[in-house]
Amino acid sequence: MYTVSITGSKKTYNVGKIVCLGRNYLDHIRELNNEVPDQLVIFCKPGSSLLKNGGEVIIPAYSSDCHHELELAVLIGKKGKNIPRADAMSYLCGYGVALDLTLRDLQTQQKTKGLPWEIAKGFDTSCPLSDFVPATQITNPDNLDLSLKVNGQLRQQGNTNMMMRSVAEIISEFSGFYTLDEGDIILTGTPAGVGPIVSGDILEGVIEQVGSLRVSVA
Ligand code: MG
């Protein structure tokens, strides 16, 4: 139903799970005054949250504080469970630029109550996503500059070498909890600089070697 593709390839992938890693950049953990987790912070977004490059983000009426989080996205190319770290890279087939849009007010409410915060993360258009580039095109996914501008102003800037878990570690550890299937997408966390977006904003995310993503806010 929801499909993605790799640039230069005719094959399309039916999107399965969109599994996201929270709190993977120390500077972002600190800016939200969160604790450094000793275990993975994982949540999923539904396929219906996807928004194509060039699309329009619709912030739900029940939130008044939607934040941008720029993230490196990984496309899984084959099925695996309990994948050893040494084999992990053979399970991914592409890299993309994603936003993990977050209703921070709802998330904070849910956190305070000790409840799951999926509703803050999974709304329609909460996952803008570029096309993927072939994995073979990226020499080292753990050393890529990434940046996000809103209305031309730099808001987030970092490098994937600041991630506490590498791409291989993320795939390996996620596969211990969920079977990973072809077409699953992993979001790898965001660096510092997250902040609110409002109607009329233009968001432009760039990841070195991977490409760019541009969406507007309705
Ligand atoms: Mg995130």
mmCIF file of C-alpha atoms and ligand atoms in Angstrom:
data_model
loop_
_atom_site.group_PDB
_atom_site.id
_atom_site.type_symbol
_atom_site.label_atom_id
_atom_site.label_comp_id
_atom_site.label_asym_id
_atom_site.label_seq_id
_atom_site.Cartn_x
_atom_site.Cartn_y
_atom_site.Cartn_z
ATOM 1 C CA MET A 1 0.000 0.000 0.000
ATOM 2 C CA TYR A 2 2.784 2.396 0.940
ATOM 3 C CA THR A 3 5.802 1.994 -1.278
ATOM 4 C CA VAL A 4 9.289 3.437 -1.486
ATOM 5 C CA SER A 5 11.981 3.084 -4.099
ATOM 6 C CA ILE A 6 15.710 3.313 -4.577
ATOM 7 C CA THR A 7 17.008 5.907 -7.016
ATOM 8 C CA GLY A 8 18.096 4.263 -10.262
ATOM 9 C CA SER A 9 16.182 1.047 -9.584
ATOM 10 C CA LYS A 10 12.781 -0.021 -10.930
ATOM 11 C CA LYS A 11 12.076 -2.163 -7.889
ATOM 12 C CA THR A 12 9.621 -0.807 -5.362
ATOM 13 C CA TYR A 13 9.398 -1.835 -1.726
ATOM 14 C CA ASN A 14 6.154 -2.248 0.156
ATOM 15 C CA VAL A 15 6.722 -0.446 3.416
ATOM 16 C CA GLY A 16 6.341 -2.604 6.489
ATOM 17 C CA LYS A 17 7.341 -1.300 9.869
ATOM 18 C CA ILE A 18 8.913 2.088 10.398
ATOM 19 C CA VAL A 19 10.988 1.459 13.499
ATOM 20 C CA CYS A 20 12.563 4.461 15.182
ATOM 21 C CA LEU A 21 15.356 4.848 17.656
ATOM 22 C CA GLY A 22 15.049 7.555 20.281
ATOM 23 C CA ARG A 23 17.855 9.224 22.212
ATOM 24 C CA ASN A 24 20.755 8.202 20.008
ATOM 25 C CA TYR A 25 22.618 11.528 20.022
ATOM 26 C CA LEU A 26 23.942 12.746 23.374
ATOM 27 C CA ASP A 27 23.517 16.428 22.520
ATOM 28 C CA HIS A 28 19.812 15.863 21.775
ATOM 29 C CA ILE A 29 19.293 13.884 24.994
ATOM 30 C CA ARG A 30 20.759 16.784 26.931
ATOM 31 C CA GLU A 31 18.686 19.465 25.232
ATOM 32 C CA LEU A 32 15.470 17.691 26.306
ATOM 33 C CA ASN A 33 16.832 16.897 29.778
ATOM 34 C CA ASN A 34 16.306 13.188 29.175
ATOM 35 C CA GLU A 35 18.336 10.470 30.839
ATOM 36 C CA VAL A 36 20.942 8.603 28.806
ATOM 37 C CA PRO A 37 19.154 5.290 28.260
ATOM 38 C CA ASP A 38 20.853 2.051 29.216
ATOM 39 C CA GLN A 39 18.455 0.220 26.901
ATOM 40 C CA LEU A 40 17.135 1.011 23.440
ATOM 41 C CA VAL A 41 14.313 3.533 23.228
ATOM 42 C CA ILE A 42 12.237 2.162 20.339
ATOM 43 C CA PHE A 43 8.919 3.190 18.875
ATOM 44 C CA CYS A 44 7.141 2.599 15.553
ATOM 45 C CA LYS A 45 5.395 4.878 13.117
ATOM 46 C CA PRO A 46 2.632 3.461 10.900
ATOM 47 C CA GLY A 47 2.941 3.419 7.088
ATOM 48 C CA SER A 48 0.207 6.048 7.000
ATOM 49 C CA SER A 49 2.636 8.528 8.576
ATOM 50 C CA LEU A 50 4.756 8.648 5.391
ATOM 51 C CA LEU A 51 4.934 11.843 3.366
ATOM 52 C CA LYS A 52 6.730 12.034 0.039
ATOM 53 C CA ASN A 53 9.466 14.534 -0.712
ATOM 54 C CA GLY A 54 7.831 17.832 -1.695
ATOM 55 C CA GLY A 55 4.680 17.091 0.295
ATOM 56 C CA GLU A 56 2.783 19.066 2.852
ATOM 57 C CA VAL A 57 2.892 18.386 6.590
ATOM 58 C CA ILE A 58 -0.449 18.669 8.354
ATOM 59 C CA ILE A 59 -0.103 19.347 12.063
ATOM 60 C CA PRO A 60 -3.110 17.834 13.855
ATOM 61 C CA ALA A 61 -5.491 20.312 15.474
ATOM 62 C CA TYR A 62 -5.026 18.588 18.841
ATOM 63 C CA SER A 63 -1.400 19.727 19.110
ATOM 64 C CA SER A 64 0.143 23.172 19.316
ATOM 65 C CA ASP A 65 3.801 22.132 19.494
ATOM 66 C CA CYS A 66 5.078 20.043 16.573
ATOM 67 C CA HIS A 67 8.868 19.587 16.455
ATOM 68 C CA HIS A 68 11.202 18.676 13.606
ATOM 69 C CA GLU A 69 13.748 15.855 14.074
ATOM 70 C CA LEU A 70 16.069 15.228 11.135
ATOM 71 C CA GLU A 71 17.194 11.595 10.865
ATOM 72 C CA LEU A 72 19.131 9.222 8.629
ATOM 73 C CA ALA A 73 16.720 6.550 7.353
ATOM 74 C CA VAL A 74 17.744 3.014 6.462
ATOM 75 C CA LEU A 75 15.813 0.675 4.150
ATOM 76 C CA ILE A 76 15.907 -3.032 4.961
ATOM 77 C CA GLY A 77 16.408 -5.283 1.933
ATOM 78 C CA LYS A 78 15.952 -8.767 3.333
ATOM 79 C CA LYS A 79 14.362 -10.618 6.206
ATOM 80 C CA GLY A 80 16.326 -11.213 9.378
ATOM 81 C CA LYS A 81 16.002 -11.986 13.072
ATOM 82 C CA ASN A 82 18.719 -11.813 15.734
ATOM 83 C CA ILE A 83 21.150 -10.483 13.140
ATOM 84 C CA PRO A 84 24.778 -10.480 14.318
ATOM 85 C CA ARG A 85 26.367 -7.061 14.210
ATOM 86 C CA ALA A 86 29.029 -8.303 11.793
ATOM 87 C CA ASP A 87 26.341 -9.253 9.230
ATOM 88 C CA ALA A 88 24.025 -6.301 9.827
ATOM 89 C CA MET A 89 25.110 -4.147 6.904
ATOM 90 C CA SER A 90 24.175 -6.885 4.407
ATOM 91 C CA TYR A 91 20.521 -6.488 5.468
ATOM 92 C CA LEU A 92 20.192 -2.881 4.401
ATOM 93 C CA CYS A 93 19.764 -1.786 0.809
ATOM 94 C CA GLY A 94 19.341 1.974 0.902
ATOM 95 C CA TYR A 95 19.692 5.241 2.791
ATOM 96 C CA GLY A 96 17.325 8.174 2.869
ATOM 97 C CA VAL A 97 16.593 11.496 4.541
ATOM 98 C CA ALA A 98 13.696 11.460 6.990
ATOM 99 C CA LEU A 99 11.960 13.668 9.505
ATOM 100 C CA ASP A 100 10.575 12.205 12.699
ATOM 101 C CA LEU A 101 7.955 14.880 13.346
ATOM 102 C CA THR A 102 6.887 14.862 16.967
ATOM 103 C CA LEU A 103 3.971 16.452 18.812
ATOM 104 C CA ARG A 104 6.112 17.494 21.750
ATOM 105 C CA ASP A 105 3.186 18.676 23.886
ATOM 106 C CA LEU A 106 1.401 15.325 23.588
ATOM 107 C CA GLN A 107 4.627 13.419 24.070
ATOM 108 C CA THR A 108 5.384 15.302 27.279
ATOM 109 C CA GLN A 109 1.849 14.707 28.576
ATOM 110 C CA GLN A 110 2.094 10.979 27.854
ATOM 111 C CA LYS A 111 5.596 10.701 29.342
ATOM 112 C CA THR A 112 4.448 12.446 32.519
ATOM 113 C CA LYS A 113 1.629 9.945 32.871
ATOM 114 C CA GLY A 114 3.958 7.034 32.163
ATOM 115 C CA LEU A 115 1.958 6.180 29.043
ATOM 116 C CA PRO A 116 3.209 5.245 25.543
ATOM 117 C CA TRP A 117 3.772 8.234 23.277
ATOM 118 C CA GLU A 118 2.910 6.681 19.905
ATOM 119 C CA ILE A 119 0.157 9.240 19.277
ATOM 120 C CA ALA A 120 2.765 11.991 19.427
ATOM 121 C CA LYS A 121 4.854 10.248 16.774
ATOM 122 C CA GLY A 122 2.552 8.469 14.346
ATOM 123 C CA PHE A 123 0.108 11.012 12.994
ATOM 124 C CA ASP A 124 -0.482 11.308 9.224
ATOM 125 C CA THR A 125 2.467 13.112 7.519
ATOM 126 C CA SER A 126 4.686 12.695 10.598
ATOM 127 C CA CYS A 127 7.310 10.855 8.536
ATOM 128 C CA PRO A 128 8.466 12.895 5.533
ATOM 129 C CA LEU A 129 10.913 10.714 3.601
ATOM 130 C CA SER A 130 13.130 11.152 0.539
ATOM 131 C CA ASP A 131 13.787 8.460 -2.034
ATOM 132 C CA PHE A 132 16.549 6.086 -1.005
ATOM 133 C CA VAL A 133 20.014 5.918 -2.530
ATOM 134 C CA PRO A 134 21.605 2.480 -2.980
ATOM 135 C CA ALA A 135 23.515 1.330 0.073
ATOM 136 C CA THR A 136 26.541 0.665 -2.127
ATOM 137 C CA GLN A 137 26.785 4.415 -2.747
ATOM 138 C CA ILE A 138 27.545 5.220 0.893
ATOM 139 C CA THR A 139 31.039 4.380 2.052
ATOM 140 C CA ASN A 140 30.492 4.985 5.782
ATOM 141 C CA PRO A 141 26.985 5.722 7.122
ATOM 142 C CA ASP A 142 28.472 6.431 10.538
ATOM 143 C CA ASN A 143 30.265 9.538 9.314
ATOM 144 C CA LEU A 144 27.805 11.713 7.402
ATOM 145 C CA ASP A 145 27.040 15.382 7.981
ATOM 146 C CA LEU A 146 23.358 16.148 8.369
ATOM 147 C CA SER A 147 21.592 19.479 8.649
ATOM 148 C CA LEU A 148 18.115 20.922 8.665
ATOM 149 C CA LYS A 149 17.057 24.412 7.675
ATOM 150 C CA VAL A 150 13.667 25.937 8.390
ATOM 151 C CA ASN A 151 12.830 28.889 6.129
ATOM 152 C CA GLY A 152 16.497 29.017 5.179
ATOM 153 C CA GLN A 153 17.721 29.218 8.787
ATOM 154 C CA LEU A 154 19.948 26.469 10.142
ATOM 155 C CA ARG A 155 18.237 24.612 12.995
ATOM 156 C CA GLN A 156 19.954 21.233 13.244
ATOM 157 C CA GLN A 157 23.504 20.322 12.377
ATOM 158 C CA GLY A 158 25.410 17.202 13.274
ATOM 159 C CA ASN A 159 27.214 14.161 12.015
ATOM 160 C CA THR A 160 26.160 10.536 12.283
ATOM 161 C CA ASN A 161 29.515 9.911 13.997
ATOM 162 C CA MET A 162 27.804 11.461 17.055
ATOM 163 C CA MET A 163 25.350 8.555 17.253
ATOM 164 C CA MET A 164 25.756 6.431 20.364
ATOM 165 C CA ARG A 165 24.791 3.346 18.356
ATOM 166 C CA SER A 166 26.128 2.784 14.849
ATOM 167 C CA VAL A 167 23.869 1.769 11.962
ATOM 168 C CA ALA A 168 25.085 -1.844 12.248
ATOM 169 C CA GLU A 169 24.430 -1.890 16.000
ATOM 170 C CA ILE A 170 20.934 -0.465 15.506
ATOM 171 C CA ILE A 171 19.993 -3.103 12.906
ATOM 172 C CA SER A 172 21.440 -5.889 15.016
ATOM 173 C CA GLU A 173 19.747 -4.773 18.240
ATOM 174 C CA PHE A 174 16.368 -3.980 16.616
ATOM 175 C CA SER A 175 16.343 -7.441 15.048
ATOM 176 C CA GLY A 176 16.496 -8.907 18.534
ATOM 177 C CA PHE A 177 13.080 -7.423 19.239
ATOM 178 C CA TYR A 178 11.417 -7.512 15.825
ATOM 179 C CA THR A 179 11.913 -9.649 12.757
ATOM 180 C CA LEU A 180 13.087 -7.202 10.127
ATOM 181 C CA ASP A 181 11.471 -7.626 6.720
ATOM 182 C CA GLU A 182 12.193 -6.312 3.253
ATOM 183 C CA GLY A 183 10.642 -2.848 3.083
ATOM 184 C CA ASP A 184 11.001 -2.043 6.756
ATOM 185 C CA ILE A 185 12.475 1.378 7.443
ATOM 186 C CA ILE A 186 14.630 2.365 10.394
ATOM 187 C CA LEU A 187 15.028 5.928 11.655
ATOM 188 C CA THR A 188 18.276 6.330 13.535
ATOM 189 C CA GLY A 189 17.693 9.280 15.864
ATOM 190 C CA THR A 190 18.219 13.024 15.718
ATOM 191 C CA PRO A 191 20.998 15.413 16.725
ATOM 192 C CA ALA A 192 20.415 18.536 18.822
ATOM 193 C CA GLY A 193 18.526 21.563 17.611
ATOM 194 C CA VAL A 194 14.981 20.200 17.535
ATOM 195 C CA GLY A 195 12.332 22.870 17.658
ATOM 196 C CA PRO A 196 8.821 23.871 16.685
ATOM 197 C CA ILE A 197 7.424 24.189 13.177
ATOM 198 C CA VAL A 198 4.375 26.209 12.237
ATOM 199 C CA SER A 199 2.077 26.731 9.283
ATOM 200 C CA GLY A 200 3.898 28.147 6.277
ATOM 201 C CA ASP A 201 7.338 26.840 7.233
ATOM 202 C CA ILE A 202 9.604 25.256 4.622
ATOM 203 C CA LEU A 203 11.807 22.436 5.945
ATOM 204 C CA GLU A 204 14.933 21.367 4.057
ATOM 205 C CA GLY A 205 16.972 18.442 5.353
ATOM 206 C CA VAL A 206 20.277 17.421 3.800
ATOM 207 C CA ILE A 207 22.432 14.386 4.516
ATOM 208 C CA GLU A 208 25.859 14.202 2.933
ATOM 209 C CA GLN A 209 26.001 11.677 0.032
ATOM 210 C CA VAL A 210 22.384 10.642 0.703
ATOM 211 C CA GLY A 211 20.434 13.605 -0.609
ATOM 212 C CA SER A 212 17.833 16.097 0.457
ATOM 213 C CA LEU A 213 14.246 16.355 1.595
ATOM 214 C CA ARG A 214 12.005 19.401 1.282
ATOM 215 C CA VAL A 215 8.501 19.706 2.684
ATOM 216 C CA SER A 216 6.211 22.552 3.641
ATOM 217 C CA VAL A 217 3.838 22.911 6.563
ATOM 218 C CA ALA A 218 0.173 23.475 5.678
HETATM 219 MG MG MG B 1 13.449 10.989 16.586
#
